[in-house]
Structure formats: C-alpha cells, structure tokens
Amino acid sequence: EIRKLIIQEIAPLVDEYQTDNLGNVIAIKKGISSQKKVMIGAHMDEIGFIVTHIDDQGFVRFHTLGGFDPKTLTAQRVIVHGKKDLIGVMGSKPIHVMTPEERTKVPKTTDYFIDLGMSKKDVEKYISVGDSITRERKLIEMGNCVNCKSIDNRVSVFVLIETLKKLKKPPYDVYAVFTVQEEVGIRGAQVSALKIQPDFGFGLDTTIAYDVPGAAGHEKITELGKGAAIKIMDSQTICDYRMVRYMKEIAVKEGIKTQVEILPAGGTDTMGIQRSTPGGSIAGAVSIPTRHIHQVIEMANKNDIHQSIELLTACIEKLDQYDWSFK
C-alpha cells in the first residue's frame, strides 16, 4: 500500500521510475551530467508481524518482522492483512491471574496472541498463515512534533519526496530509492545499490533521540529540536570522513541547523549503499532524531524534519563543487 502512494507522489517529479524484483521503487531524476550517480535510500517498510498459527479458538500466533521490545506490545491494536483487513488486539495473561513470579518477569513476544473477536471458522475465511500484520495507530500533532507508529521510516519517505520537489537540475543523476526489507536486514538497499552502482550515497532514516528523563549527556545520541543529524557511524557503517566533512560544511554555509550522530547499535540503508557497489560509494547519511523508536508513539520534531529536507537538498545540489580526493 505504501508503494502505491509513493509512486503516485513521485511520478510527476522524476524523469522515470521502476519497481525492481524485490519491490524497491527506484526513481531517477536526470542531472546536468550522467558521469556520476547519486543514490538516496529511504526504506518504506515498517516493523510488523507475520501470522504463524490460528488455534482452535481463533486466536492468532505470530512471528516478529523487525526488532521489537516485547513490553511495547501490551494492549495494542493491530491490523491483520488477509483477504480483507481485520482489526485485532494483542492479548496476554491478565495480571489478576498471574503468579507473583510472572508479574515481575520480563515479557517475551511468545507471551502474546492476537484476538480478532471471531471463531476459528470465521477467522479462516479471511486470514491465512503467512499474512502480514501491522500496528494500528494514527498520526497526530503534539506541540511542534508529529507522533504516530512507523515514523521509522515514513518520515524519511516524506523527506525524500519533498527533496525531489525542491531539486531542479542536480549536477549528477539522482536515484531516489524507496527501499524494502530494511527492518529485517537492509536487503532492499543492497540489491538496488548493486543495480545502480552509485558514486555517492546518502542513507535517510530515523535515529535515537534519547533526550528524556534519566538520560545522561553521553547517552542521548541526538535531541529533538537540535536539527538534522549528520551520521558519523552506526553499528553497520562508518561514514566516509570526506562526506561527513562535506555535509558539515554545507550546513554551515547554508545556515542549516544540524547535530552529529554516533549510534552504538542498529544500522540503516547507508550500509547497503556504501558497500554493495564495486569499490564502495562515498556515503553518508541524514538522520531524523526520533523519540520512542520502534513503539507506536514515535515522535519527531517538525523543525528537524524541515532541516533534514534542506540539508539533503543542498548536499545533492553541490556535490560537484567539492574536492573529493583523499587528504
């Protein structure tokens, strides 16, 4: 469904687009020169679940797709995408009948089941093993922030679409790739980079904003409202120091508010873009600070989102004006 919406939005903005065998949407905006290629990756998938079993009472068991903190599943609504979409709720053992030991233990995903309020016979009219499940939570505005499920990474999809609107005549051909299966292994970015073989690459994803009560200064990674984040490294990627330097210089020249990001755990499409082309690409990343990641209450600051659009646009437009030699 998200792919249909993306194609509808980008069709009038680019010279051509295609969907590859894995499901990535690759949009091409021609530049002044085709001697070099720029790839930007924003994953359109979200964390979710897959149906593994329907028991005799109609309760659905599932396996996770992507990283989950099990305690975030408690009391959540989900959508099971079968022959038709059905709303379900995450159920677990009521606290009233738990033993003292059960009340204090850390929950596991296997402690949960999905209750569709239907019999097995009725459930199986619409749902089969292998159907996907997503979380149900609408987007709202809170203060100067947006809040919803799957800001990771739909906010980057938004940033990339808005960047395509702002780009007029970039110096090089731009490949805007809306990737699949990032949450389960950065798969879409790897196969699309193999196809494109970019000279320059930008990952575009959320990052941890741990600017909440109890967080020490060295733990924050990023903070909401402090601007777009320029990635230095994460667990999968050490960004090219030339690209980091370039992005910092562009931000200063253009008056774009930024902060730096070092993420000790977790990776993004930047890895696939950097490493899945012969000799590698000169790669970096724009990261959008986000609180409560991988929960249904993810939160991003609207000013940070705007600064991310400005930074990505400026960095693409001025790539031919920088000395990329090793120093």
Coordinates of C-alpha atoms in Angstrom, one line a residue:
E1 CA 0.0 0.0 0.0
I2 CA 2.8 2.5 0.8
R3 CA 4.4 1.7 -2.5
K4 CA 1.2 2.7 -4.4
L5 CA 1.2 6.1 -2.5
I6 CA 4.8 6.7 -3.2
I7 CA 4.5 6.1 -6.9
Q8 CA 1.5 8.4 -7.0
E9 CA 3.5 11.2 -5.3
I10 CA 6.8 10.9 -7.3
A11 CA 5.5 10.2 -10.8
P12 CA 5.3 13.9 -11.7
L13 CA 8.6 14.8 -10.0
V14 CA 11.0 12.5 -11.8
D15 CA 12.1 11.5 -15.3
E16 CA 11.4 7.9 -14.8
Y17 CA 10.8 5.3 -12.2
Q18 CA 10.7 1.5 -11.9
T19 CA 9.9 -1.2 -9.4
D20 CA 12.6 -4.0 -9.1
N21 CA 12.0 -7.7 -8.4
L22 CA 12.4 -7.2 -4.6
G23 CA 9.9 -4.3 -4.6
N24 CA 12.1 -1.3 -4.3
V25 CA 10.9 1.9 -6.1
I26 CA 13.8 3.4 -8.0
A27 CA 13.1 7.0 -9.2
I28 CA 15.5 8.7 -11.4
K29 CA 15.9 12.5 -11.7
K30 CA 18.4 13.3 -14.5
G31 CA 21.2 15.7 -13.7
I32 CA 23.4 18.0 -15.7
S33 CA 25.9 15.2 -16.1
S34 CA 25.4 11.4 -16.1
Q35 CA 29.1 10.7 -15.4
K36 CA 28.3 10.1 -11.8
K37 CA 25.4 8.7 -9.9
V38 CA 23.9 9.7 -6.5
M39 CA 21.7 7.2 -4.6
I40 CA 19.5 8.2 -1.7
G41 CA 17.8 5.3 0.2
A42 CA 14.7 5.7 2.4
H43 CA 13.1 2.5 3.5
M44 CA 9.4 2.3 3.2
D45 CA 8.9 -0.9 5.2
E46 CA 7.9 -0.9 8.9
I47 CA 8.3 -3.4 11.7
G48 CA 5.4 -5.8 12.0
F49 CA 4.5 -9.4 12.3
I50 CA 3.6 -12.5 10.3
V51 CA 0.8 -15.0 11.0
T52 CA 2.2 -18.4 12.0
H53 CA -0.8 -20.2 13.5
I54 CA -4.5 -20.0 14.1
D55 CA -5.6 -22.0 17.1
D56 CA -8.9 -23.8 17.7
Q57 CA -10.4 -20.8 19.4
G58 CA -9.4 -18.4 16.6
F59 CA -6.5 -16.8 18.4
V60 CA -3.6 -15.8 16.1
R61 CA 0.0 -16.6 16.9
F62 CA 2.7 -14.6 15.1
H63 CA 6.4 -14.1 14.5
T64 CA 8.0 -10.6 14.5
L65 CA 9.3 -8.9 11.4
G66 CA 12.0 -6.5 12.7
G67 CA 13.1 -5.6 16.2
F68 CA 10.6 -5.4 19.0
D69 CA 10.7 -4.7 22.7
P70 CA 8.1 -7.2 23.8
K71 CA 6.7 -4.9 26.6
T72 CA 5.6 -2.4 23.9
L73 CA 3.0 -5.0 22.6
T74 CA 0.8 -4.8 25.7
A75 CA -2.7 -3.5 25.0
Q76 CA -2.1 -2.6 21.4
R77 CA -4.4 -2.8 18.4
V78 CA -3.1 -4.4 15.1
I79 CA -4.3 -4.9 11.6
V80 CA -4.1 -8.4 10.1
H81 CA -3.8 -8.0 6.3
G82 CA -5.6 -11.0 4.8
K83 CA -8.3 -11.3 2.1
K84 CA -9.6 -8.3 3.9
D85 CA -8.1 -6.3 6.8
L86 CA -9.2 -7.3 10.2
I87 CA -8.5 -5.3 13.5
G88 CA -7.2 -7.4 16.3
V89 CA -5.8 -6.7 19.8
M90 CA -2.6 -8.0 21.4
G91 CA -3.7 -10.2 24.3
S92 CA -1.7 -11.8 27.1
K93 CA -2.4 -13.3 30.5
P94 CA -4.3 -10.9 32.8
I95 CA -2.3 -9.6 35.8
H96 CA -5.1 -10.8 38.1
V97 CA -4.3 -14.4 37.5
M98 CA -0.5 -14.1 37.3
T99 CA 1.7 -15.7 39.9
P100 CA 4.0 -13.3 41.9
E101 CA 6.9 -14.6 39.8
E102 CA 5.0 -13.9 36.5
R103 CA 4.2 -10.4 37.5
T104 CA 7.9 -9.5 37.8
K105 CA 9.3 -11.3 34.8
V106 CA 10.3 -9.6 31.6
P107 CA 7.7 -10.3 28.9
K108 CA 8.5 -12.3 25.7
T109 CA 6.8 -12.0 22.3
T110 CA 5.6 -15.5 22.8
D111 CA 3.5 -14.4 25.8
Y112 CA 1.2 -12.6 23.3
F113 CA -1.5 -13.6 20.9
I114 CA -3.8 -11.7 18.7
D115 CA -7.6 -11.7 19.5
L116 CA -9.8 -10.9 16.5
G117 CA -13.0 -11.5 18.4
M118 CA -14.0 -14.2 16.0
S119 CA -14.2 -18.0 15.9
K120 CA -11.6 -20.1 14.1
K121 CA -14.0 -20.7 11.3
D122 CA -14.7 -17.0 10.7
V123 CA -11.0 -16.1 11.1
E124 CA -10.0 -18.6 8.4
K125 CA -12.4 -17.1 5.9
Y126 CA -10.1 -14.1 5.7
I127 CA -6.7 -14.9 7.4
S128 CA -4.1 -17.5 6.5
V129 CA -0.6 -18.4 7.8
G130 CA 1.8 -16.1 6.1
D131 CA -0.4 -13.0 6.2
S132 CA 1.3 -9.8 7.4
I133 CA 0.3 -7.8 10.5
T134 CA 0.9 -4.1 11.1
R135 CA 0.3 -1.9 14.2
E136 CA -2.7 0.4 14.3
R137 CA -2.1 4.0 15.4
K138 CA -2.9 7.3 13.6
L139 CA -0.7 10.3 13.2
I140 CA -1.3 13.3 15.4
E141 CA 0.4 16.6 16.1
M142 CA 1.7 17.2 19.6
G143 CA 3.2 20.7 20.2
N144 CA 5.8 21.1 17.4
C145 CA 6.0 17.4 16.9
V146 CA 4.3 14.6 14.9
N147 CA 3.5 11.4 16.7
C148 CA 2.5 8.0 15.3
K149 CA 3.6 4.5 14.6
S150 CA 6.2 3.9 11.9
I151 CA 7.7 7.3 11.8
D152 CA 10.7 5.0 11.4
N153 CA 10.9 5.3 8.5
R154 CA 7.9 7.0 6.9
V155 CA 9.3 10.4 7.9
S156 CA 12.3 9.7 5.6
V157 CA 9.9 8.7 2.8
F158 CA 8.3 12.2 3.3
V159 CA 11.7 13.9 3.4
L160 CA 12.9 12.2 0.2
I161 CA 9.6 13.1 -1.7
E162 CA 9.9 16.7 -0.5
T163 CA 13.6 16.8 -1.6
L164 CA 12.6 15.6 -5.1
K165 CA 10.1 18.6 -5.2
K166 CA 12.9 21.0 -4.4
L167 CA 15.6 19.6 -6.7
K168 CA 15.6 21.4 -10.0
K169 CA 18.7 20.5 -12.0
P170 CA 21.2 18.5 -9.9
P171 CA 24.8 18.2 -11.1
Y172 CA 24.6 14.4 -11.4
D173 CA 21.8 11.8 -12.0
V174 CA 19.9 11.2 -8.7
Y175 CA 18.5 7.8 -7.9
A176 CA 15.9 8.2 -5.2
V177 CA 15.2 4.7 -3.9
F178 CA 12.3 3.8 -1.6
T179 CA 13.6 0.5 -0.3
V180 CA 12.0 -2.6 1.2
Q181 CA 13.1 -5.0 3.9
E182 CA 15.4 -2.7 5.8
E183 CA 14.0 -3.7 9.1
V184 CA 14.9 -7.4 8.5
G185 CA 18.4 -6.9 7.2
I186 CA 18.9 -3.9 4.9
R187 CA 18.0 -6.1 1.9
G188 CA 16.4 -3.6 -0.4
A189 CA 19.2 -1.1 -0.3
Q190 CA 21.8 -3.8 -1.0
V191 CA 20.1 -5.1 -4.2
S192 CA 19.3 -1.6 -5.5
A193 CA 22.8 -0.4 -4.9
L194 CA 24.1 -3.4 -6.8
K195 CA 21.9 -2.3 -9.7
I196 CA 22.7 1.4 -9.6
Q197 CA 26.4 1.3 -8.6
P198 CA 26.4 4.8 -7.1
D199 CA 29.4 7.0 -6.8
F200 CA 27.8 9.0 -3.9
G201 CA 25.3 7.7 -1.4
F202 CA 23.0 9.1 1.3
G203 CA 21.1 7.0 3.8
L204 CA 17.9 8.6 5.1
D205 CA 16.5 7.2 8.3
T206 CA 15.4 8.0 11.8
T207 CA 17.8 7.8 14.7
I208 CA 17.5 7.6 18.5
A209 CA 16.7 10.8 20.4
Y210 CA 17.3 9.8 24.0
D211 CA 16.7 13.3 25.4
V212 CA 14.3 12.1 28.1
P213 CA 14.3 11.9 31.9
G214 CA 17.1 9.7 33.2
A215 CA 19.3 10.0 30.1
A216 CA 22.9 11.0 30.8
G217 CA 24.5 13.5 28.4
H218 CA 26.7 10.9 26.7
E219 CA 23.7 8.6 26.1
K220 CA 21.4 11.0 24.2
I221 CA 22.8 10.3 20.7
T222 CA 20.6 13.1 19.3
E223 CA 18.0 15.5 20.7
L224 CA 14.7 16.7 19.3
G225 CA 14.7 20.3 18.1
K226 CA 18.5 20.4 17.6
G227 CA 18.3 20.0 13.8
A228 CA 19.0 17.3 11.3
A229 CA 21.6 14.7 12.3
I230 CA 24.7 14.0 10.3
K231 CA 25.7 10.4 10.8
I232 CA 29.3 9.7 11.7
M233 CA 28.7 6.0 12.4
D234 CA 26.4 3.2 13.5
S235 CA 26.9 -0.5 14.1
Q236 CA 26.9 -1.2 10.4
T237 CA 28.6 1.8 8.8
I238 CA 31.5 4.2 9.4
C239 CA 30.5 7.1 7.1
D240 CA 33.2 8.4 4.7
Y241 CA 35.0 11.1 6.6
R242 CA 35.0 13.2 3.4
M243 CA 31.2 13.0 3.2
V244 CA 30.9 13.9 6.9
R245 CA 33.1 16.9 6.5
Y246 CA 31.3 17.9 3.3
M247 CA 27.9 17.7 5.0
K248 CA 29.1 19.8 7.9
E249 CA 30.5 22.5 5.6
I250 CA 27.3 22.6 3.6
A251 CA 25.2 23.0 6.7
V252 CA 27.3 25.9 7.9
K253 CA 27.3 27.7 4.5
E254 CA 23.5 27.3 4.1
G255 CA 22.6 28.1 7.7
I256 CA 21.1 24.6 8.3
K257 CA 20.7 23.5 11.9
T258 CA 22.5 20.2 12.5
Q259 CA 23.9 17.8 15.1
V260 CA 26.1 14.8 14.8
E261 CA 25.1 11.2 15.4
I262 CA 27.0 8.2 16.6
L263 CA 24.6 5.3 17.0
P264 CA 26.1 2.4 19.0
A265 CA 23.5 -0.2 17.9
G266 CA 21.4 -0.5 14.8
G267 CA 22.1 0.0 11.1
T268 CA 20.5 1.7 8.2
D269 CA 20.4 1.6 4.4
T270 CA 23.6 3.6 4.4
M271 CA 25.4 0.3 4.8
G272 CA 23.9 -1.2 1.7
I273 CA 24.5 1.9 -0.3
Q274 CA 28.1 2.2 0.8
R275 CA 29.2 -1.4 0.4
S276 CA 27.1 -3.0 -2.3
T277 CA 28.9 -1.5 -5.3
P278 CA 32.3 -2.3 -6.6
G279 CA 34.9 -0.3 -4.7
G280 CA 32.2 1.2 -2.5
S281 CA 30.5 4.6 -2.7
I282 CA 31.3 7.8 -0.9
A283 CA 28.5 7.6 1.6
G284 CA 26.9 9.4 4.5
A285 CA 23.5 9.8 6.0
V286 CA 20.9 12.4 7.1
S287 CA 19.2 11.1 10.2
I288 CA 16.0 12.4 11.7
P289 CA 16.0 12.5 15.5
T290 CA 13.1 10.4 16.9
R291 CA 12.0 9.6 20.4
H292 CA 10.4 6.3 21.4
I293 CA 11.7 4.4 18.3
H294 CA 10.0 1.0 17.5
Q295 CA 7.0 1.9 19.6
V296 CA 3.6 3.1 18.4
I297 CA 4.3 6.6 19.8
E298 CA 7.3 7.6 17.8
M299 CA 7.9 11.3 17.8
A300 CA 9.8 13.7 15.5
N301 CA 10.1 17.4 15.6
K302 CA 8.8 19.3 12.6
N303 CA 11.7 21.8 12.5
D304 CA 14.2 18.8 12.4
I305 CA 12.2 17.3 9.5
H306 CA 12.4 20.6 7.7
Q307 CA 16.1 21.0 8.3
S308 CA 16.6 17.4 7.0
I309 CA 15.0 18.3 3.7
E310 CA 17.1 21.4 3.4
L311 CA 20.3 19.5 4.2
L312 CA 19.7 16.7 1.8
T313 CA 18.7 19.0 -1.0
A314 CA 21.8 21.2 -0.5
C315 CA 24.2 18.3 -0.3
I316 CA 22.9 16.8 -3.5
E317 CA 23.0 20.1 -5.4
K318 CA 26.6 21.0 -4.6
L319 CA 28.3 17.6 -4.9
D320 CA 30.3 18.8 -8.0
Q321 CA 31.7 21.8 -6.1
Y322 CA 33.8 19.8 -3.6
D323 CA 37.2 18.2 -3.7
W324 CA 36.6 14.5 -3.1
S325 CA 40.3 13.5 -3.1
F326 CA 41.8 11.8 0.0
K327 CA 43.6 14.4 2.1

